């Protein structure tokens, strides 16, 4: 989103239920994570204002997902807060589509 403009740069149809959290990390520019009451977390490449969904992971043990954040020390570790199931963790570096899209190998900070 560019706050200098009245209209959004793009709209993402992200989930089948309301989006309850979004997260960005400065260590992996262009990466956006979203979570929803639909029990899923999605990873997006938003570089060049052309968003594309890279990966989706369902957390069936959660009743609803409410918030998420990237770890500042380990940029591929994503913490997700759930209504039930407590704090859930996803190391997104285990996802091949993420690794390929961001040219990510362990110990790097992205492309």
PDB file of C-alpha atoms in Angstrom:
ATOM      1  CA  UNK A   1       0.000   0.000   0.000  1.00  0.00           C
ATOM      2  CA  UNK A   2       1.207   3.443  -0.849  1.00  0.00           C
ATOM      3  CA  UNK A   3      -0.312   5.885   1.637  1.00  0.00           C
ATOM      4  CA  UNK A   4       0.316   8.754  -0.776  1.00  0.00           C
ATOM      5  CA  UNK A   5      -2.383   7.392  -3.079  1.00  0.00           C
ATOM      6  CA  UNK A   6      -6.105   7.087  -2.460  1.00  0.00           C
ATOM      7  CA  UNK A   7      -6.456   3.754  -4.250  1.00  0.00           C
ATOM      8  CA  UNK A   8      -4.601   0.588  -3.271  1.00  0.00           C
ATOM      9  CA  UNK A   9      -1.837  -0.545  -5.594  1.00  0.00           C
ATOM     10  CA  UNK A  10      -3.413  -4.010  -5.714  1.00  0.00           C
ATOM     11  CA  UNK A  11      -5.903  -6.205  -3.900  1.00  0.00           C
ATOM     12  CA  UNK A  12      -5.207  -9.772  -2.850  1.00  0.00           C
ATOM     13  CA  UNK A  13      -8.026 -12.288  -2.527  1.00  0.00           C
ATOM     14  CA  UNK A  14      -6.134 -14.133   0.148  1.00  0.00           C
ATOM     15  CA  UNK A  15      -8.419 -16.362   2.168  1.00  0.00           C
ATOM     16  CA  UNK A  16     -11.879 -17.901   2.394  1.00  0.00           C
ATOM     17  CA  UNK A  17     -12.505 -16.098   5.694  1.00  0.00           C
ATOM     18  CA  UNK A  18     -11.419 -12.738   7.093  1.00  0.00           C
ATOM     19  CA  UNK A  19      -7.709 -11.971   7.150  1.00  0.00           C
ATOM     20  CA  UNK A  20      -6.683 -11.533  10.767  1.00  0.00           C
ATOM     21  CA  UNK A  21      -2.960 -10.891  10.449  1.00  0.00           C
ATOM     22  CA  UNK A  22      -0.264  -9.765   8.049  1.00  0.00           C
ATOM     23  CA  UNK A  23       3.505  -9.708   8.450  1.00  0.00           C
ATOM     24  CA  UNK A  24       6.489  -8.415   6.514  1.00  0.00           C
ATOM     25  CA  UNK A  25      10.181  -8.831   7.201  1.00  0.00           C
ATOM     26  CA  UNK A  26      12.842  -6.377   6.104  1.00  0.00           C
ATOM     27  CA  UNK A  27      15.275  -9.297   5.829  1.00  0.00           C
ATOM     28  CA  UNK A  28      13.302 -10.785   2.920  1.00  0.00           C
ATOM     29  CA  UNK A  29      12.010  -7.830   0.873  1.00  0.00           C
ATOM     30  CA  UNK A  30       8.887  -8.633  -1.126  1.00  0.00           C
ATOM     31  CA  UNK A  31       7.699 -11.393   1.214  1.00  0.00           C
ATOM     32  CA  UNK A  32       4.259 -11.021   2.803  1.00  0.00           C
ATOM     33  CA  UNK A  33       2.594 -13.533   5.120  1.00  0.00           C
ATOM     34  CA  UNK A  34      -1.131 -13.545   5.888  1.00  0.00           C
ATOM     35  CA  UNK A  35      -3.242 -15.575   8.298  1.00  0.00           C
ATOM     36  CA  UNK A  36      -6.952 -16.040   8.653  1.00  0.00           C
ATOM     37  CA  UNK A  37      -9.825 -17.510  10.606  1.00  0.00           C
ATOM     38  CA  UNK A  38      -9.855 -20.138   7.826  1.00  0.00           C
ATOM     39  CA  UNK A  39      -6.883 -21.790   9.649  1.00  0.00           C
ATOM     40  CA  UNK A  40      -4.378 -21.056   6.901  1.00  0.00           C
ATOM     41  CA  UNK A  41      -1.183 -19.075   6.564  1.00  0.00           C
ATOM     42  CA  UNK A  42      -0.212 -17.948   3.078  1.00  0.00           C
ATOM     43  CA  UNK A  43       3.082 -16.645   1.756  1.00  0.00           C
ATOM     44  CA  UNK A  44       3.065 -14.037  -1.001  1.00  0.00           C
ATOM     45  CA  UNK A  45       5.662 -12.503  -3.246  1.00  0.00           C
ATOM     46  CA  UNK A  46       4.594  -8.867  -3.545  1.00  0.00           C
ATOM     47  CA  UNK A  47       7.680  -7.605  -5.382  1.00  0.00           C
ATOM     48  CA  UNK A  48       7.080  -5.206  -8.258  1.00  0.00           C
ATOM     49  CA  UNK A  49       3.433  -4.755  -7.196  1.00  0.00           C
ATOM     50  CA  UNK A  50       2.540  -8.100  -8.785  1.00  0.00           C
ATOM     51  CA  UNK A  51       1.448 -10.293  -5.862  1.00  0.00           C
ATOM     52  CA  UNK A  52       1.504 -14.057  -6.257  1.00  0.00           C
ATOM     53  CA  UNK A  53       0.777 -16.754  -3.696  1.00  0.00           C
ATOM     54  CA  UNK A  54       3.846 -18.928  -3.118  1.00  0.00           C
ATOM     55  CA  UNK A  55       2.592 -21.299  -0.471  1.00  0.00           C
ATOM     56  CA  UNK A  56      -0.295 -22.078   1.810  1.00  0.00           C
ATOM     57  CA  UNK A  57      -0.265 -24.095   5.009  1.00  0.00           C
ATOM     58  CA  UNK A  58      -3.271 -25.174   6.995  1.00  0.00           C
ATOM     59  CA  UNK A  59      -3.093 -25.491  10.778  1.00  0.00           C
ATOM     60  CA  UNK A  60      -6.008 -27.868  11.487  1.00  0.00           C
ATOM     61  CA  UNK A  61      -5.224 -27.953  15.209  1.00  0.00           C
ATOM     62  CA  UNK A  62      -6.170 -24.275  15.438  1.00  0.00           C
ATOM     63  CA  UNK A  63      -9.754 -23.123  15.670  1.00  0.00           C
ATOM     64  CA  UNK A  64      -8.812 -19.789  14.129  1.00  0.00           C
ATOM     65  CA  UNK A  65      -5.549 -17.931  13.442  1.00  0.00           C
ATOM     66  CA  UNK A  66      -5.300 -14.390  14.759  1.00  0.00           C
ATOM     67  CA  UNK A  67      -1.809 -12.950  14.370  1.00  0.00           C
ATOM     68  CA  UNK A  68       1.614 -13.718  12.999  1.00  0.00           C
ATOM     69  CA  UNK A  69       5.153 -12.334  13.039  1.00  0.00           C
ATOM     70  CA  UNK A  70       8.539 -13.127  11.571  1.00  0.00           C
ATOM     71  CA  UNK A  71      11.405 -13.733  13.978  1.00  0.00           C
ATOM     72  CA  UNK A  72      13.854 -10.820  13.771  1.00  0.00           C
ATOM     73  CA  UNK A  73      16.855 -13.142  14.261  1.00  0.00           C
ATOM     74  CA  UNK A  74      15.787 -16.013  12.012  1.00  0.00           C
ATOM     75  CA  UNK A  75      13.853 -14.515   9.082  1.00  0.00           C
ATOM     76  CA  UNK A  76      12.229 -17.739   7.913  1.00  0.00           C
ATOM     77  CA  UNK A  77      10.694 -18.593  11.292  1.00  0.00           C
ATOM     78  CA  UNK A  78       7.070 -17.508  11.416  1.00  0.00           C
ATOM     79  CA  UNK A  79       5.150 -17.460  14.717  1.00  0.00           C
ATOM     80  CA  UNK A  80       1.359 -17.744  14.462  1.00  0.00           C
ATOM     81  CA  UNK A  81      -1.107 -17.062  17.260  1.00  0.00           C
ATOM     82  CA  UNK A  82      -4.180 -19.299  17.362  1.00  0.00           C
ATOM     83  CA  UNK A  83      -7.460 -19.223  19.259  1.00  0.00           C
ATOM     84  CA  UNK A  84      -6.863 -22.861  20.175  1.00  0.00           C
ATOM     85  CA  UNK A  85      -3.573 -24.663  19.774  1.00  0.00           C
ATOM     86  CA  UNK A  86      -1.524 -21.835  21.292  1.00  0.00           C
ATOM     87  CA  UNK A  87       1.560 -20.524  19.543  1.00  0.00           C
ATOM     88  CA  UNK A  88       2.282 -22.314  16.276  1.00  0.00           C
ATOM     89  CA  UNK A  89       5.596 -22.155  14.426  1.00  0.00           C
ATOM     90  CA  UNK A  90       6.411 -22.583  10.723  1.00  0.00           C
ATOM     91  CA  UNK A  91       9.933 -22.576   9.365  1.00  0.00           C
ATOM     92  CA  UNK A  92       9.088 -21.413   5.859  1.00  0.00           C
ATOM     93  CA  UNK A  93      12.548 -22.389   4.609  1.00  0.00           C
ATOM     94  CA  UNK A  94      11.173 -25.948   4.477  1.00  0.00           C
ATOM     95  CA  UNK A  95       8.898 -24.858   1.613  1.00  0.00           C
ATOM     96  CA  UNK A  96      10.465 -25.408  -1.812  1.00  0.00           C
ATOM     97  CA  UNK A  97       8.354 -22.750  -3.565  1.00  0.00           C
ATOM     98  CA  UNK A  98       9.512 -20.134  -1.060  1.00  0.00           C
ATOM     99  CA  UNK A  99      13.172 -21.189  -1.408  1.00  0.00           C
ATOM    100  CA  UNK A 100      13.024 -21.164  -5.203  1.00  0.00           C
ATOM    101  CA  UNK A 101      11.195 -17.841  -5.460  1.00  0.00           C
ATOM    102  CA  UNK A 102      13.486 -16.011  -3.037  1.00  0.00           C
ATOM    103  CA  UNK A 103      16.686 -17.876  -4.000  1.00  0.00           C
ATOM    104  CA  UNK A 104      16.925 -18.798  -0.344  1.00  0.00           C
ATOM    105  CA  UNK A 105      19.477 -21.155   1.150  1.00  0.00           C
ATOM    106  CA  UNK A 106      20.082 -21.631   4.874  1.00  0.00           C
ATOM    107  CA  UNK A 107      22.151 -18.844   6.355  1.00  0.00           C
ATOM    108  CA  UNK A 108      21.171 -16.219   3.779  1.00  0.00           C
ATOM    109  CA  UNK A 109      18.706 -13.366   3.983  1.00  0.00           C
ATOM    110  CA  UNK A 110      17.036 -13.829   0.629  1.00  0.00           C
ATOM    111  CA  UNK A 111      17.607 -12.673  -2.923  1.00  0.00           C
TER     112      UNK A 111
END
